[in-house]
CSV table of C-alpha atoms in Angstrom, one decimal:
chain,number,residue,atom,x,y,z
A,10,UNK,CA,-135.0,73.3,-145.8
A,11,UNK,CA,-136.4,71.1,-142.8
A,12,UNK,CA,-137.2,68.4,-145.0
A,13,UNK,CA,-133.9,68.5,-146.9
A,14,UNK,CA,-132.0,68.4,-143.3
A,15,UNK,CA,-134.4,65.7,-142.1
A,16,UNK,CA,-132.9,63.5,-145.2
A,17,UNK,CA,-129.5,64.4,-144.5
A,18,UNK,CA,-129.7,63.1,-141.3
A,19,UNK,CA,-131.4,60.0,-142.2
A,20,UNK,CA,-128.9,59.2,-145.0
A,21,UNK,CA,-126.1,60.0,-142.5
A,22,UNK,CA,-127.6,57.5,-139.8
A,23,UNK,CA,-128.1,55.1,-142.7
A,24,UNK,CA,-124.5,55.3,-143.8
A,25,UNK,CA,-123.3,54.8,-140.2
A,26,UNK,CA,-125.3,51.8,-139.6
A,27,UNK,CA,-124.2,50.3,-142.7
A,28,UNK,CA,-120.6,50.9,-141.9
A,29,UNK,CA,-121.0,49.5,-138.3
A,30,UNK,CA,-122.8,46.6,-139.9
A,31,UNK,CA,-120.2,45.6,-142.0
A,32,UNK,CA,-117.5,45.3,-139.2
A,33,UNK,CA,-116.3,41.8,-138.8
A,34,UNK,CA,-117.7,40.0,-135.5
A,35,UNK,CA,-114.2,39.4,-134.3
A,36,UNK,CA,-111.1,41.4,-135.2
A,37,UNK,CA,-108.0,40.0,-133.5
A,38,UNK,CA,-105.9,36.8,-133.1
A,39,UNK,CA,-107.3,34.6,-136.0
A,40,UNK,CA,-104.7,32.1,-135.1
A,41,UNK,CA,-104.9,30.7,-131.6
A,42,UNK,CA,-102.8,30.3,-129.6
A,43,UNK,CA,-101.2,33.4,-130.9
A,44,UNK,CA,-97.9,32.8,-132.8
A,45,UNK,CA,-95.8,34.9,-130.1
A,46,UNK,CA,-96.5,32.2,-127.5
A,47,UNK,CA,-93.5,30.8,-126.3
A,48,UNK,CA,-93.9,26.8,-127.0
A,49,UNK,CA,-91.5,26.3,-124.2
A,50,UNK,CA,-94.1,27.1,-121.7
A,51,UNK,CA,-97.1,25.2,-123.1
A,52,UNK,CA,-99.0,23.2,-120.5
A,53,UNK,CA,-99.3,19.7,-121.5
A,54,UNK,CA,-102.2,17.4,-119.8
A,55,UNK,CA,-101.0,14.5,-118.1
A,56,UNK,CA,-97.5,15.6,-118.2
A,57,UNK,CA,-97.1,19.1,-116.7
A,58,UNK,CA,-97.5,20.1,-113.0
A,59,UNK,CA,-96.8,23.0,-110.4
A,60,UNK,CA,-94.1,22.5,-108.0
A,61,UNK,CA,-96.3,20.9,-105.4
A,62,UNK,CA,-97.0,18.0,-107.7
A,63,UNK,CA,-99.9,16.4,-109.5
A,64,UNK,CA,-101.8,15.3,-106.4
A,65,UNK,CA,-101.8,18.8,-105.0
A,66,UNK,CA,-102.6,20.4,-108.2
A,67,UNK,CA,-105.6,17.9,-108.4
A,68,UNK,CA,-106.9,18.8,-105.1
A,69,UNK,CA,-107.2,22.7,-105.8
A,70,UNK,CA,-108.7,22.0,-109.2
A,71,UNK,CA,-111.3,20.2,-108.1
A,72,UNK,CA,-112.0,22.6,-105.1
A,73,UNK,CA,-112.0,25.6,-107.7
A,74,UNK,CA,-114.2,23.6,-109.9
A,75,UNK,CA,-116.8,23.3,-107.3
A,76,UNK,CA,-116.9,26.7,-106.2
A,77,UNK,CA,-117.3,27.9,-109.9
A,78,UNK,CA,-120.1,25.2,-110.2
A,79,UNK,CA,-121.8,26.9,-107.5
A,80,UNK,CA,-121.6,30.4,-108.4
A,81,UNK,CA,-122.4,29.6,-112.0
A,82,UNK,CA,-125.7,27.7,-111.1
A,83,UNK,CA,-124.5,24.5,-112.6
A,84,UNK,CA,-124.3,21.1,-110.8
A,85,UNK,CA,-120.7,20.3,-110.3
A,86,UNK,CA,-121.4,16.5,-111.2
A,87,UNK,CA,-122.8,18.0,-114.5
A,88,UNK,CA,-119.9,19.9,-115.5
A,89,UNK,CA,-116.9,18.4,-117.2
A,90,UNK,CA,-114.2,16.9,-114.7
A,91,UNK,CA,-110.8,18.3,-114.4
A,92,UNK,CA,-109.6,21.5,-115.9
A,93,UNK,CA,-111.9,21.5,-119.1
A,94,UNK,CA,-114.6,21.8,-116.2
A,95,UNK,CA,-113.0,25.0,-115.1
A,96,UNK,CA,-113.0,26.2,-118.6
A,97,UNK,CA,-116.7,25.2,-119.3
A,98,UNK,CA,-117.8,26.7,-116.0
A,99,UNK,CA,-116.0,30.1,-116.4
A,100,UNK,CA,-117.9,30.4,-119.9
A,101,UNK,CA,-121.0,29.6,-118.1
A,102,UNK,CA,-120.4,32.3,-115.6
A,103,UNK,CA,-119.6,34.9,-118.1
A,104,UNK,CA,-122.5,34.0,-120.1
A,105,UNK,CA,-125.1,35.2,-117.0
A,106,UNK,CA,-125.9,38.3,-119.2
A,107,UNK,CA,-128.1,39.5,-116.7
A,108,UNK,CA,-125.4,40.1,-114.2
A,109,UNK,CA,-122.9,42.2,-116.7
A,110,UNK,CA,-119.2,42.5,-115.8
A,111,UNK,CA,-119.9,43.7,-112.2
A,112,UNK,CA,-121.9,40.5,-111.2
A,113,UNK,CA,-119.5,38.3,-113.1
A,114,UNK,CA,-116.7,39.9,-111.0
A,115,UNK,CA,-118.5,39.7,-107.7
A,116,UNK,CA,-119.1,36.0,-108.3
A,117,UNK,CA,-115.6,35.4,-109.2
A,118,UNK,CA,-114.4,37.2,-106.0
A,119,UNK,CA,-117.1,34.8,-104.0
A,120,UNK,CA,-115.4,31.8,-105.5
A,121,UNK,CA,-111.8,33.1,-104.4
A,122,UNK,CA,-113.1,33.6,-100.9
A,123,UNK,CA,-114.4,30.5,-100.8
A,124,UNK,CA,-111.2,28.7,-101.3
A,125,UNK,CA,-110.0,30.1,-97.9
A,126,UNK,CA,-110.7,28.3,-94.6
A,127,UNK,CA,-113.1,30.2,-92.1
A,128,UNK,CA,-110.4,29.5,-89.3
A,129,UNK,CA,-109.3,30.7,-86.8
A,130,UNK,CA,-112.6,32.6,-85.3
A,131,UNK,CA,-113.6,35.7,-87.1
A,132,UNK,CA,-116.6,38.4,-86.7
A,133,UNK,CA,-119.8,37.6,-88.9
A,134,UNK,CA,-119.5,38.1,-92.6
A,135,UNK,CA,-115.5,37.4,-92.5
A,136,UNK,CA,-113.5,34.7,-93.7
A,137,UNK,CA,-111.1,33.6,-90.9
A,138,UNK,CA,-108.0,33.0,-92.6
A,139,UNK,CA,-108.3,36.1,-94.6
A,140,UNK,CA,-109.7,38.4,-91.6
A,141,UNK,CA,-106.5,37.4,-89.5
A,142,UNK,CA,-104.2,37.8,-92.3
A,143,UNK,CA,-105.2,41.5,-92.8
A,144,UNK,CA,-104.6,41.9,-89.1
A,145,UNK,CA,-101.4,40.1,-88.5
A,146,UNK,CA,-99.5,40.5,-91.6
A,147,UNK,CA,-100.9,43.0,-94.4
A,148,UNK,CA,-101.5,45.9,-92.3
A,149,UNK,CA,-98.4,46.1,-89.7
A,150,UNK,CA,-95.8,44.4,-92.6
A,151,UNK,CA,-97.4,45.3,-96.1
A,152,UNK,CA,-94.3,44.8,-98.0
A,153,UNK,CA,-93.5,41.2,-96.5
A,154,UNK,CA,-96.9,40.5,-97.2
A,155,UNK,CA,-96.8,41.5,-100.7
A,156,UNK,CA,-93.7,39.4,-101.1
A,157,UNK,CA,-95.4,36.3,-99.3
A,158,UNK,CA,-98.5,36.5,-101.7
A,159,UNK,CA,-96.3,36.7,-104.7
A,160,UNK,CA,-94.3,33.6,-103.5
A,161,UNK,CA,-97.5,31.6,-102.6
A,162,UNK,CA,-99.0,32.4,-105.9
A,163,UNK,CA,-95.9,31.5,-107.8
A,164,UNK,CA,-95.7,28.0,-106.0
A,165,UNK,CA,-99.6,27.1,-105.4
A,166,UNK,CA,-101.3,28.5,-108.6
A,167,UNK,CA,-99.4,27.0,-111.6
A,168,UNK,CA,-101.9,24.1,-112.2
A,169,UNK,CA,-104.2,27.3,-113.0
A,170,UNK,CA,-102.2,29.9,-114.6
A,171,UNK,CA,-99.1,27.7,-116.1
A,172,UNK,CA,-95.5,27.8,-115.3
A,173,UNK,CA,-94.2,31.1,-113.6
A,174,UNK,CA,-91.5,32.7,-112.3
A,175,UNK,CA,-90.9,35.1,-109.5
A,176,UNK,CA,-89.3,38.6,-110.3
A,177,UNK,CA,-88.3,41.9,-109.3
A,178,UNK,CA,-90.8,44.9,-110.0
A,179,UNK,CA,-89.5,47.5,-112.5
A,180,UNK,CA,-88.6,50.8,-110.4
A,181,UNK,CA,-91.5,52.5,-112.1
A,182,UNK,CA,-94.0,50.0,-111.0
A,183,UNK,CA,-92.5,50.1,-107.2
A,184,UNK,CA,-93.4,54.1,-107.0
A,185,UNK,CA,-97.1,53.8,-108.6
A,186,UNK,CA,-99.2,55.7,-106.3
A,187,UNK,CA,-101.1,53.5,-103.7
A,188,UNK,CA,-98.5,50.5,-103.6
A,189,UNK,CA,-96.5,49.5,-100.8
A,190,UNK,CA,-93.3,51.1,-101.6
A,191,UNK,CA,-90.1,49.0,-100.9
A,192,UNK,CA,-87.6,47.8,-103.2
A,193,UNK,CA,-90.0,45.6,-105.1
A,194,UNK,CA,-87.6,42.7,-104.6
A,195,UNK,CA,-89.6,39.4,-105.6
A,196,UNK,CA,-92.9,41.0,-105.8
A,197,UNK,CA,-94.0,40.0,-109.6
A,198,UNK,CA,-95.1,36.5,-110.7
A,199,UNK,CA,-94.4,36.1,-114.4
A,200,UNK,CA,-96.9,33.6,-116.0
A,201,UNK,CA,-95.1,32.9,-119.1
A,202,UNK,CA,-98.0,31.4,-121.2
A,203,UNK,CA,-101.3,31.4,-119.0
A,204,UNK,CA,-102.9,28.0,-119.2
A,205,UNK,CA,-106.3,29.6,-118.3
A,206,UNK,CA,-106.5,32.0,-121.2
A,207,UNK,CA,-105.1,29.9,-123.7
A,208,UNK,CA,-107.9,27.2,-122.8
A,209,UNK,CA,-110.7,29.8,-122.0
A,210,UNK,CA,-110.0,31.7,-125.6
A,211,UNK,CA,-112.1,34.5,-124.4
A,212,UNK,CA,-111.1,38.3,-123.5
A,213,UNK,CA,-114.3,38.4,-121.3
A,214,UNK,CA,-113.3,35.7,-119.3
A,215,UNK,CA,-109.6,36.9,-118.8
A,216,UNK,CA,-110.8,40.5,-117.6
A,217,UNK,CA,-114.2,39.8,-115.8
A,218,UNK,CA,-113.5,36.2,-114.0
A,219,UNK,CA,-109.8,36.8,-113.7
A,220,UNK,CA,-108.3,40.1,-113.9
A,221,UNK,CA,-110.6,42.4,-112.1
A,222,UNK,CA,-112.0,39.9,-109.6
A,223,UNK,CA,-108.7,39.0,-108.4
A,224,UNK,CA,-107.4,42.4,-108.2
A,225,UNK,CA,-110.3,43.2,-106.2
A,226,UNK,CA,-109.7,40.0,-103.9
A,227,UNK,CA,-106.5,40.9,-102.7
A,228,UNK,CA,-107.1,44.5,-102.5
A,229,UNK,CA,-110.1,44.0,-100.2
A,230,UNK,CA,-109.9,40.6,-98.7
A,231,UNK,CA,-106.2,40.7,-98.0
A,232,UNK,CA,-105.5,44.6,-98.2
A,233,UNK,CA,-102.6,43.8,-100.4
A,234,UNK,CA,-102.8,45.9,-103.8
A,235,UNK,CA,-102.3,43.8,-106.9
A,236,UNK,CA,-101.9,44.7,-110.8
A,237,UNK,CA,-102.7,42.3,-113.2
A,238,UNK,CA,-101.0,43.0,-116.9
A,239,UNK,CA,-102.2,40.3,-119.3
A,240,UNK,CA,-100.4,40.5,-122.7
A,241,UNK,CA,-102.8,38.6,-125.4
A,242,UNK,CA,-100.1,38.8,-127.9
A,243,UNK,CA,-98.1,36.2,-126.2
A,244,UNK,CA,-100.3,34.9,-123.4
A,245,UNK,CA,-97.8,36.1,-120.9
A,246,UNK,CA,-99.3,37.9,-117.8
A,247,UNK,CA,-97.6,39.9,-115.0
A,248,UNK,CA,-99.2,39.9,-111.4
A,249,UNK,CA,-97.6,42.8,-109.7
A,250,UNK,CA,-98.2,42.5,-106.0
A,251,UNK,CA,-98.0,45.6,-104.0
A,252,UNK,CA,-98.7,47.9,-107.0
A,253,UNK,CA,-102.3,49.8,-107.2
A,254,UNK,CA,-103.9,49.2,-110.8
A,255,UNK,CA,-104.7,52.4,-112.4
A,256,UNK,CA,-107.7,53.6,-114.4
A,257,UNK,CA,-105.6,53.3,-117.6
A,258,UNK,CA,-105.3,49.5,-116.9
A,259,UNK,CA,-109.0,48.9,-116.5
A,260,UNK,CA,-109.9,51.0,-119.7
A,261,UNK,CA,-107.3,49.1,-121.7
A,262,UNK,CA,-108.2,45.9,-120.7
A,263,UNK,CA,-111.9,46.6,-121.2
A,264,UNK,CA,-111.5,47.8,-124.6
A,265,UNK,CA,-110.1,44.5,-125.9
A,266,UNK,CA,-111.8,43.1,-129.1
A,267,UNK,CA,-113.3,39.4,-129.1
A,268,UNK,CA,-111.1,36.9,-129.9
A,269,UNK,CA,-111.5,35.0,-133.4
A,270,UNK,CA,-111.4,31.5,-131.3
A,271,UNK,CA,-113.5,32.7,-128.7
A,272,UNK,CA,-116.4,30.2,-128.0
A,273,UNK,CA,-118.6,32.9,-126.8
A,274,UNK,CA,-118.4,35.4,-129.9
A,275,UNK,CA,-121.6,34.7,-131.3
A,276,UNK,CA,-123.1,35.3,-127.9
A,277,UNK,CA,-121.4,38.3,-126.6
A,278,UNK,CA,-120.4,41.4,-128.2
A,279,UNK,CA,-117.5,42.0,-130.3
A,280,UNK,CA,-116.0,44.2,-127.5
A,281,UNK,CA,-116.9,41.6,-124.8
A,282,UNK,CA,-114.5,42.5,-122.1
A,283,UNK,CA,-116.3,45.6,-121.3
A,284,UNK,CA,-119.8,45.1,-122.5
A,285,UNK,CA,-122.5,45.2,-120.3
A,286,UNK,CA,-123.6,42.0,-121.8
A,287,UNK,CA,-120.3,40.1,-121.1
């Protein structure tokens, strides 16, 4: 009886292994960009620019590239120039297998911190501008601060995210527990076709090097809750300032399968966004 049971267990394990081994490495979006991405909002290199103009875009782009290079352990001079360098370095950051998602998130938060000037003077370990924003604005005026951050993001970050518009939050989002409350007026940045996601072609880069660290950065460093809701079917993304992300948000984000077009698909797991090897 014991031998029969052992054989049965071995057959069950073998069957399960065979079924798993036959799963495709990538399962979603064989066409890239996705067919539902709006062609009106595609970023065209050399033609598109944010509202502040190409010179300001280039300044932010280069500063971001330098900070990414430092965290990825790649000399900035060795990385491609321009936006392709940002994409390349983001891939290198995510490929740091020993870090896992938490390490990639922490490194990405440091990149965002490094973009802000350490002025006016602040306590040790604090970044001056971020510290005083919390003290003077976020704590006494949380609703106004959420709107301000949405406005600045919409105006200053289109070189990274692509064309954006500023919209009101839906009522159900305004009253999410842990949010700033108010009416939700002009607290949502709608990214119509994310340039970063389209060029990176990677769910792990989106989740671990953008969504999770950006939410953490605004929550901890600026004390403004932020929920980011990417839509991989359309490349649209919603930045909801003053809204607390939920556990369901994180679970959904980390359950995304690897894209067929992902350049890291062979070195990361099939479900790379939430994998310890992502």
